[in-house]
């Protein structure tokens, strides 16, 4: 079922059409094969960059698209409908650009943002560590000032684009324990002493590399500090508020793909001489899937519109991430059920969608952490 979108401008409608056209031509035909081989589609990401789709929510003065967040999220949704790895790559890149675009000095923005937002360079966001992802304020990667550089030592874990990114936003400890001791550095991936490990062997999203990154006396120029020393945790959390909405939009797109596939199948497949969609048990399942998707889309866009209006949106973003990703897990699982045995084999994409949905409940704050954020607001 095609969503009936309310878009803020004709330009937004044209951007969405462009994204759908590129997604159909450049993403959909590659997805299965690349996921099977675990091959990252670097060139496809460049195509999106050249089309202006890699810096959509950032200022035009910095090289971005100057679009409201609600438009950017709907583009992500359209990309995720064809290939989650690419939509997630756009979301993670946008997250990695956030610290510089939001907290960078005018000089840093002028020097770095045009290349980042123009899509020639790809970013990674390095917050999690082997000993902890949820308790990010306990991170131990250390940066010590030495002359004009910071010398960074430690290990980051689970980093999307590890080994294929051109730059990393690295959250590291420059001060004492806790959130107040964390700073944010912008590092070139080619810096000597920064090394990506072998990619993790994941359940899904296999074309998207995820790996540990070791920092071994890596010297990052002090002018690459984003914000002041000690501001890193605030920057990381602020970035995640908007990043979570990207994950929610990816979940909506993935679920839409699963629902569309299952619906088409149910219209073709016959049992007992009847289309299976005409059995109430199947038709109602599809109706619930479509309704849950619509609800998740509405909540995600509500959070985006609050952000666009400059209103507080952190709790609504947590609700959107929680609801949309739990929804995607349920909808993709139900899509497998609609296909019966055929849902369980790789001849159809729904088993992949189901494996991919799982990760969305984990990244950028697990859904337990989202509930914690929401409950904390309620308890105030
Ligand atoms: C494919 C993939 C890509 C990723 N990409 C990135 C990336 O690009 N950059 C990055 O920095 N990180 C990335 N991550 C890391 C991700 O953000 C973490 O995995 C996530 O935050 C959870 O951290 P953890 O794995 O250490 O689990 P833990 O923090 O050890 O949590 C384990 C379990 O305990 C629960 N838990 C923890 N604390 C609480 C609490 N207070 N209350 C209730 N339950 C709690 C969790 O919800 C979870 O179920 C990625 C992860 C994956 C799998």
Coordinates of N, CA, C and O in Angstrom, one line a residue, residues 29-162:
X29 N 18.4 -3.6 -7.5 CA 19.0 -4.7 -8.3 C 20.2 -5.3 -7.6 O 20.6 -6.5 -7.9
X30 N 20.9 -4.6 -6.7 CA 22.2 -5.0 -6.2 C 22.0 -5.7 -4.8 O 22.9 -6.4 -4.4
X31 N 20.9 -5.4 -4.1 CA 20.8 -5.8 -2.7 C 21.1 -7.2 -2.4 O 21.9 -7.6 -1.6
X32 N 20.4 -8.1 -3.1 CA 20.5 -9.6 -2.7 C 21.9 -10.1 -2.9 O 22.5 -10.7 -2.0
X33 N 22.5 -9.8 -4.0 CA 23.8 -10.3 -4.4 C 24.9 -9.7 -3.4 O 25.7 -10.4 -2.9
X34 N 24.8 -8.4 -3.1 CA 25.8 -7.8 -2.2 C 25.6 -8.3 -0.8 O 26.6 -8.5 -0.1
X35 N 24.3 -8.5 -0.3 CA 24.1 -9.1 1.0 C 24.7 -10.5 1.1 O 25.3 -10.9 2.1
X36 N 24.5 -11.3 0.0 CA 25.0 -12.6 0.0 C 26.5 -12.7 0.1 O 27.0 -13.5 0.8
X37 N 27.1 -11.7 -0.6 CA 28.6 -11.8 -0.7 C 29.2 -10.9 0.4 O 30.4 -10.9 0.6
X38 N 28.4 -10.1 1.1 CA 29.0 -9.3 2.2 C 29.8 -8.2 1.6 O 30.8 -7.8 2.1
X39 N 29.4 -7.6 0.4 CA 30.2 -6.6 -0.3 C 29.5 -5.2 -0.1 O 28.4 -5.0 -0.4
X40 N 30.3 -4.3 0.5 CA 29.8 -2.9 0.7 C 29.7 -2.2 -0.6 O 30.6 -2.1 -1.3
X41 N 28.5 -1.5 -0.8 CA 28.3 -0.8 -2.1 C 28.8 0.6 -2.1 O 28.1 1.5 -2.2
X42 N 30.1 0.7 -2.0 CA 30.7 2.1 -1.8 C 30.3 3.0 -3.0 O 30.0 4.2 -2.8
X43 N 30.3 2.5 -4.2 CA 30.0 3.3 -5.4 C 28.6 3.8 -5.4 O 28.3 4.9 -5.8
X44 N 27.7 2.9 -4.9 CA 26.3 3.3 -4.8 C 26.1 4.5 -3.9 O 25.3 5.4 -4.1
X45 N 26.9 4.5 -2.8 CA 26.8 5.6 -1.8 C 27.3 6.9 -2.5 O 26.7 8.0 -2.3
X46 N 28.3 6.8 -3.3 CA 28.8 7.9 -4.1 C 27.7 8.5 -5.0 O 27.5 9.7 -5.2
X47 N 26.9 7.6 -5.6 CA 25.8 8.0 -6.5 C 24.8 8.8 -5.7 O 24.4 9.9 -6.2
X48 N 24.5 8.4 -4.5 CA 23.6 9.1 -3.7 C 24.2 10.5 -3.3 O 23.5 11.5 -3.3
X49 N 25.5 10.5 -3.1 CA 26.1 11.8 -2.7 C 26.1 12.8 -3.9 O 25.7 13.9 -3.7
X50 N 26.3 12.3 -5.1 CA 26.3 13.2 -6.3 C 24.9 13.7 -6.5 O 24.7 14.8 -7.0
X51 N 23.9 12.9 -6.1 CA 22.5 13.3 -6.3 C 22.0 14.2 -5.2 O 20.9 14.7 -5.2
X52 N 23.0 14.5 -4.2 CA 22.6 15.5 -3.2 C 21.9 14.8 -2.0 O 21.2 15.5 -1.2
X53 N 21.9 13.5 -1.9 CA 21.1 12.8 -0.9 C 21.9 12.5 0.4 O 21.4 11.8 1.3
X54 N 23.2 12.9 0.5 CA 23.9 12.5 1.7 C 24.1 13.6 2.7 O 24.6 13.4 3.8
X55 N 23.5 14.8 2.4 CA 23.6 15.9 3.4 C 22.3 16.6 3.6 O 22.3 17.8 3.9
X56 N 21.2 15.9 3.3 CA 19.9 16.6 3.1 C 19.5 17.5 4.3 O 19.1 18.6 4.1
X57 N 19.7 17.1 5.6 CA 19.1 17.9 6.6 C 20.1 19.1 7.1 O 19.8 19.8 8.0
X58 N 21.2 19.2 6.4 CA 22.2 20.2 6.9 C 22.1 21.5 6.0 O 21.6 21.5 4.9
X59 N 22.7 22.6 6.6 CA 22.6 23.9 5.9 C 23.2 23.9 4.5 O 24.2 23.3 4.3
X60 N 22.5 24.6 3.7 CA 23.0 24.7 2.3 C 24.4 25.5 2.3 O 25.3 25.2 1.6
X61 N 24.5 26.4 3.3 CA 25.8 27.2 3.4 C 27.0 26.2 3.7 O 28.1 26.5 3.3
X62 N 26.7 25.1 4.3 CA 27.8 24.1 4.6 C 27.9 23.1 3.5 O 28.6 22.1 3.7
X63 N 27.1 23.1 2.5 CA 27.1 22.1 1.4 C 26.0 21.1 1.6 O 26.0 20.1 0.8
X64 N 25.1 21.3 2.5 CA 24.0 20.4 2.7 C 22.8 20.7 1.8 O 22.9 21.6 1.0
X65 N 21.7 20.0 2.0 CA 20.5 20.1 1.2 C 19.5 21.1 1.7 O 18.6 21.5 1.0
X66 N 19.7 21.6 3.0 CA 18.8 22.6 3.6 C 17.3 22.1 3.7 O 16.4 22.9 3.6
X67 N 17.2 20.8 3.8 CA 15.8 20.2 3.9 C 15.4 20.0 5.3 O 16.2 19.7 6.2
X68 N 14.1 20.1 5.6 CA 13.6 19.8 7.0 C 13.9 18.3 7.2 O 14.0 17.5 6.3
X69 N 14.0 18.0 8.5 CA 14.3 16.6 8.9 C 13.2 15.7 8.4 O 13.4 14.5 8.1
X70 N 11.9 16.1 8.4 CA 10.9 15.2 8.0 C 11.0 14.8 6.5 O 10.6 13.7 6.2
X71 N 11.7 15.6 5.7 CA 11.9 15.2 4.3 C 13.0 14.2 4.3 O 13.0 13.2 3.6
X72 N 14.1 14.5 5.0 CA 15.3 13.6 5.0 C 14.8 12.2 5.5 O 15.2 11.2 4.9
X73 N 14.0 12.1 6.5 CA 13.5 10.8 7.0 C 12.7 10.1 6.0 O 12.8 8.8 5.9
X74 N 11.9 10.8 5.3 CA 11.1 10.1 4.3 C 12.0 9.5 3.1 O 11.7 8.5 2.5
X75 N 13.1 10.3 2.8 CA 14.0 9.8 1.8 C 14.7 8.5 2.4 O 14.8 7.5 1.7
X76 N 15.1 8.5 3.7 CA 15.6 7.3 4.3 C 14.7 6.1 4.2 O 15.1 5.0 3.9
X77 N 13.4 6.4 4.4 CA 12.4 5.3 4.4 C 12.3 4.7 3.0 O 12.3 3.5 2.9
X78 N 12.4 5.6 2.0 CA 12.3 5.1 0.6 C 13.5 4.2 0.3 O 13.4 3.2 -0.4
X79 N 14.7 4.7 0.7 CA 15.9 3.9 0.5 C 15.8 2.5 1.2 O 16.2 1.5 0.7
X80 N 15.4 2.6 2.5 CA 15.3 1.3 3.3 C 14.3 0.3 2.7 O 14.5 -0.9 2.8
X81 N 13.3 0.8 2.0 CA 12.4 -0.1 1.3 C 13.1 -0.9 0.3 O 12.6 -2.0 0.0
X82 N 14.1 -0.4 -0.3 CA 14.9 -1.1 -1.4 C 16.1 -1.9 -0.8 O 16.4 -2.9 -1.3
X83 N 16.7 -1.2 0.2 CA 18.0 -1.9 0.7 C 18.4 -1.2 2.0 O 18.9 -0.1 2.0
X84 N 18.2 -2.0 3.1 CA 18.5 -1.4 4.4 C 20.0 -1.0 4.6 O 20.2 0.1 5.2
X85 N 20.9 -1.8 4.0 CA 22.3 -1.4 4.2 C 22.6 0.0 3.7 O 23.3 0.7 4.4
X86 N 22.0 0.4 2.6 CA 22.3 1.7 2.1 C 21.6 2.8 2.9 O 22.2 3.8 3.2
X87 N 20.3 2.5 3.3 CA 19.6 3.5 4.1 C 20.4 3.7 5.4 O 20.6 4.8 5.9
X88 N 20.9 2.6 6.0 CA 21.6 2.7 7.2 C 22.9 3.5 7.0 O 23.3 4.2 7.9
X89 N 23.5 3.3 5.9 CA 24.8 4.0 5.6 C 24.5 5.5 5.5 O 25.3 6.3 6.1
X90 N 23.4 5.9 4.9 CA 23.1 7.3 4.8 C 22.8 7.8 6.2 O 23.3 8.9 6.6
X91 N 22.1 7.0 7.0 CA 21.7 7.5 8.4 C 23.0 7.6 9.3 O 23.2 8.6 10.0
X92 N 23.9 6.6 9.2 CA 25.1 6.7 10.0 C 26.0 7.8 9.5 O 26.6 8.5 10.3
X93 N 26.1 8.0 8.2 CA 26.9 9.1 7.7 C 26.4 10.5 8.2 O 27.1 11.3 8.7
X94 N 25.0 10.6 8.2 CA 24.4 11.8 8.6 C 24.7 12.0 10.1 O 24.9 13.1 10.6
X95 N 24.7 10.9 10.9 CA 25.0 11.0 12.3 C 26.4 11.4 12.5 O 26.7 12.2 13.4
X96 N 27.3 10.9 11.7 CA 28.8 11.2 11.8 C 29.0 12.6 11.5 O 30.0 13.2 12.0
X97 N 28.2 13.2 10.6 CA 28.4 14.6 10.2 C 27.8 15.6 11.3 O 28.2 16.8 11.3
X98 N 26.9 15.1 12.1 CA 26.2 15.9 13.1 C 27.1 16.7 14.0 O 26.9 17.9 14.2
X99 N 28.1 16.1 14.7 CA 28.9 16.9 15.6 C 29.5 18.1 14.9 O 29.5 19.2 15.5
X100 N 30.1 17.9 13.8 CA 30.8 19.1 13.1 C 29.7 20.1 12.6 O 29.9 21.3 12.8
X101 N 28.6 19.6 12.1 CA 27.6 20.5 11.5 C 26.9 21.3 12.6 O 26.4 22.4 12.4
X102 N 26.9 20.7 13.8 CA 26.1 21.4 14.9 C 27.0 22.0 16.0 O 26.6 23.1 16.5
X103 N 28.1 21.5 16.2 CA 29.0 22.0 17.3 C 30.4 22.5 16.7 O 31.2 23.0 17.5
X104 N 30.6 22.3 15.4 CA 31.9 22.7 14.9 C 32.1 24.2 14.8 O 31.1 24.9 14.8
X105 N 33.4 24.6 14.9 CA 33.7 26.1 14.8 C 33.4 26.5 13.3 O 33.4 25.7 12.4
X106 N 33.3 27.8 13.1 CA 33.1 28.3 11.7 C 34.2 27.8 10.8 O 34.0 27.4 9.6
X107 N 35.5 27.8 11.3 CA 36.6 27.3 10.5 C 36.5 25.8 10.2 O 36.8 25.4 9.0
X108 N 36.2 25.0 11.2 CA 36.0 23.6 11.0 C 34.9 23.3 10.0 O 35.1 22.4 9.1
X109 N 33.8 24.0 10.1 CA 32.7 23.8 9.2 C 33.1 24.1 7.8 O 32.9 23.3 6.8
X110 N 33.7 25.3 7.6 CA 34.1 25.7 6.2 C 35.1 24.7 5.6 O 35.1 24.4 4.4
X111 N 36.0 24.2 6.5 CA 37.1 23.4 5.9 C 36.6 22.0 5.6 O 37.0 21.4 4.5
X112 N 35.8 21.4 6.4 CA 35.4 20.0 6.3 C 34.0 19.7 5.7 O 33.9 18.7 5.0
X113 N 33.1 20.5 6.1 CA 31.7 20.1 5.8 C 31.3 19.9 4.3 O 30.6 19.0 3.9
X114 N 31.8 20.8 3.4 CA 31.4 20.6 2.0 C 31.8 19.2 1.5 O 31.0 18.6 0.8
X115 N 33.0 18.7 1.8 CA 33.3 17.4 1.3 C 32.5 16.3 2.0 O 32.1 15.3 1.4
X116 N 32.2 16.5 3.3 CA 31.5 15.5 4.0 C 30.0 15.4 3.5 O 29.5 14.4 3.3
X117 N 29.4 16.6 3.4 CA 28.0 16.6 3.0 C 27.8 16.5 1.5 O 26.7 16.1 1.1
X118 N 28.8 16.7 0.7 CA 28.7 16.5 -0.7 C 28.8 15.1 -1.1 O 28.5 14.7 -2.3
X119 N 29.2 14.2 -0.2 CA 29.1 12.8 -0.4 C 30.3 12.1 -1.0 O 30.3 10.9 -1.2
X120 N 31.4 12.9 -1.1 CA 32.7 12.2 -1.6 C 33.3 11.4 -0.4 O 33.9 10.4 -0.7
X121 N 33.1 11.9 0.8 CA 33.7 11.2 1.9 C 32.6 10.5 2.8 O 31.5 11.0 2.9
X122 N 32.9 9.4 3.3 CA 31.9 8.6 4.1 C 32.4 8.6 5.6 O 33.6 8.5 5.9
X123 N 31.4 8.7 6.5 CA 31.8 8.8 7.9 C 31.4 7.6 8.8 O 30.6 6.8 8.4
X124 N 32.1 7.5 9.9 CA 31.7 6.6 10.9 C 31.6 7.3 12.3 O 32.2 8.3 12.5
X125 N 30.9 6.7 13.2 CA 30.6 7.3 14.5 C 31.0 6.3 15.6 O 30.5 5.2 15.7
X126 N 32.1 6.7 16.3 CA 32.8 5.8 17.2 C 32.5 6.1 18.6 O 33.2 6.9 19.3
X127 N 31.4 5.5 19.2 CA 31.1 5.7 20.6 C 31.2 4.4 21.4 O 31.9 4.4 22.4
X128 N 30.6 3.3 20.9 CA 30.6 2.1 21.7 C 32.0 1.5 21.8 O 32.9 1.7 21.0
X129 N 32.2 0.7 22.9 CA 33.4 0.0 23.2 C 33.1 -1.4 23.5 O 32.0 -1.8 23.9
X130 N 34.1 -2.3 23.5 CA 33.9 -3.7 23.8 C 33.2 -3.9 25.1 O 32.4 -4.8 25.3
X131 N 33.6 -3.1 26.2 CA 33.1 -3.4 27.5 C 31.8 -2.7 27.7 O 31.1 -2.9 28.8
X132 N 31.3 -1.9 26.8 CA 30.0 -1.3 27.0 C 29.5 -0.4 25.9 O 30.3 0.4 25.4
X133 N 28.2 -0.6 25.5 CA 27.6 0.3 24.6 C 26.5 1.1 25.2 O 26.5 2.3 25.1
X134 N 25.7 0.5 26.1 CA 24.6 1.2 26.7 C 25.2 2.3 27.7 O 24.7 3.4 27.7
X135 N 26.2 1.9 28.5 CA 26.7 2.9 29.4 C 27.9 3.6 28.8 O 29.0 3.5 29.1
X136 N 27.5 4.5 27.8 CA 28.5 5.1 27.0 C 29.4 6.1 27.8 O 30.5 6.3 27.4
X137 N 28.9 6.6 28.9 CA 29.6 7.6 29.7 C 30.8 6.9 30.4 O 31.7 7.6 30.9
X138 N 30.8 5.6 30.4 CA 31.9 4.9 31.0 C 33.1 4.6 30.0 O 34.0 3.8 30.4
X139 N 33.0 5.1 28.8 CA 34.0 4.8 27.8 C 35.5 5.0 28.3 O 35.7 5.9 29.1
X140 N 36.4 4.2 27.8 CA 37.8 4.3 28.3 C 38.8 4.7 27.2 O 40.0 4.9 27.6
X141 N 38.4 4.8 26.0 CA 39.4 5.3 25.0 C 39.9 6.6 25.4 O 39.1 7.5 25.7
X142 N 41.2 6.8 25.4 CA 41.8 8.0 26.0 C 42.5 8.8 25.0 O 43.2 8.3 24.1
X143 N 42.3 10.2 25.1 CA 43.1 11.1 24.3 C 43.9 12.0 25.2 O 43.3 12.7 26.1
X144 N 45.2 12.0 25.0 CA 46.1 12.8 25.9 C 46.7 13.9 25.0 O 47.3 13.6 23.9
X145 N 46.6 15.2 25.4 CA 47.2 16.3 24.7 C 48.7 16.2 24.7 O 49.3 16.0 25.8
X146 N 49.3 16.3 23.5 CA 50.8 16.3 23.4 C 51.1 17.3 22.3 O 51.0 17.0 21.1
X147 N 51.6 18.5 22.7 CA 51.9 19.5 21.8 C 50.6 19.9 21.0 O 49.6 20.2 21.6
X148 N 50.7 19.9 19.7 CA 49.5 20.3 18.8 C 48.6 19.1 18.5 O 47.7 19.3 17.7
X149 N 48.8 18.0 19.1 CA 48.0 16.8 18.8 C 47.3 16.2 20.1 O 47.8 16.5 21.2
X150 N 46.3 15.4 19.9 CA 45.9 14.5 20.9 C 46.4 13.1 20.5 O 46.4 12.7 19.3
X151 N 46.9 12.4 21.5 CA 47.4 11.0 21.2 C 46.3 10.0 21.7 O 46.0 10.1 22.9
X152 N 45.7 9.3 20.8 CA 44.5 8.5 21.2 C 44.9 7.0 21.3 O 45.5 6.4 20.4
X153 N 44.4 6.4 22.4 CA 44.6 4.9 22.6 C 43.4 4.3 23.1 O 42.7 4.9 24.0
X154 N 43.0 3.1 22.6 CA 41.8 2.4 23.1 C 41.2 1.7 21.9 O 41.8 1.6 20.8
X155 N 40.1 1.1 22.2 CA 39.4 0.3 21.2 C 37.9 0.6 21.1 O 37.2 0.7 22.2
X156 N 37.4 0.9 20.0 CA 36.0 1.2 19.7 C 35.4 -0.1 19.2 O 36.1 -0.9 18.5
X157 N 34.1 -0.4 19.4 CA 33.5 -1.6 19.0 C 32.2 -1.4 18.2 O 31.6 -0.3 18.3
X158 N 31.9 -2.3 17.3 CA 30.7 -2.3 16.6 C 30.5 -1.1 15.6 O 29.5 -0.6 15.4
X159 N 31.7 -0.7 15.1 CA 31.6 0.6 14.3 C 31.2 0.3 12.9 O 31.9 -0.4 12.1
X160 N 30.0 0.9 12.5 CA 29.5 0.8 11.1 C 30.4 1.6 10.2 O 30.8 2.7 10.6
X161 N 30.8 1.0 9.1 CA 31.7 1.6 8.1 C 33.2 1.5 8.5 O 34.0 2.1 7.9
X162 N 33.5 0.7 9.6 CA 34.9 0.5 10.0 C 35.6 -0.1 8.8 O 35.2 -1.0 8.2

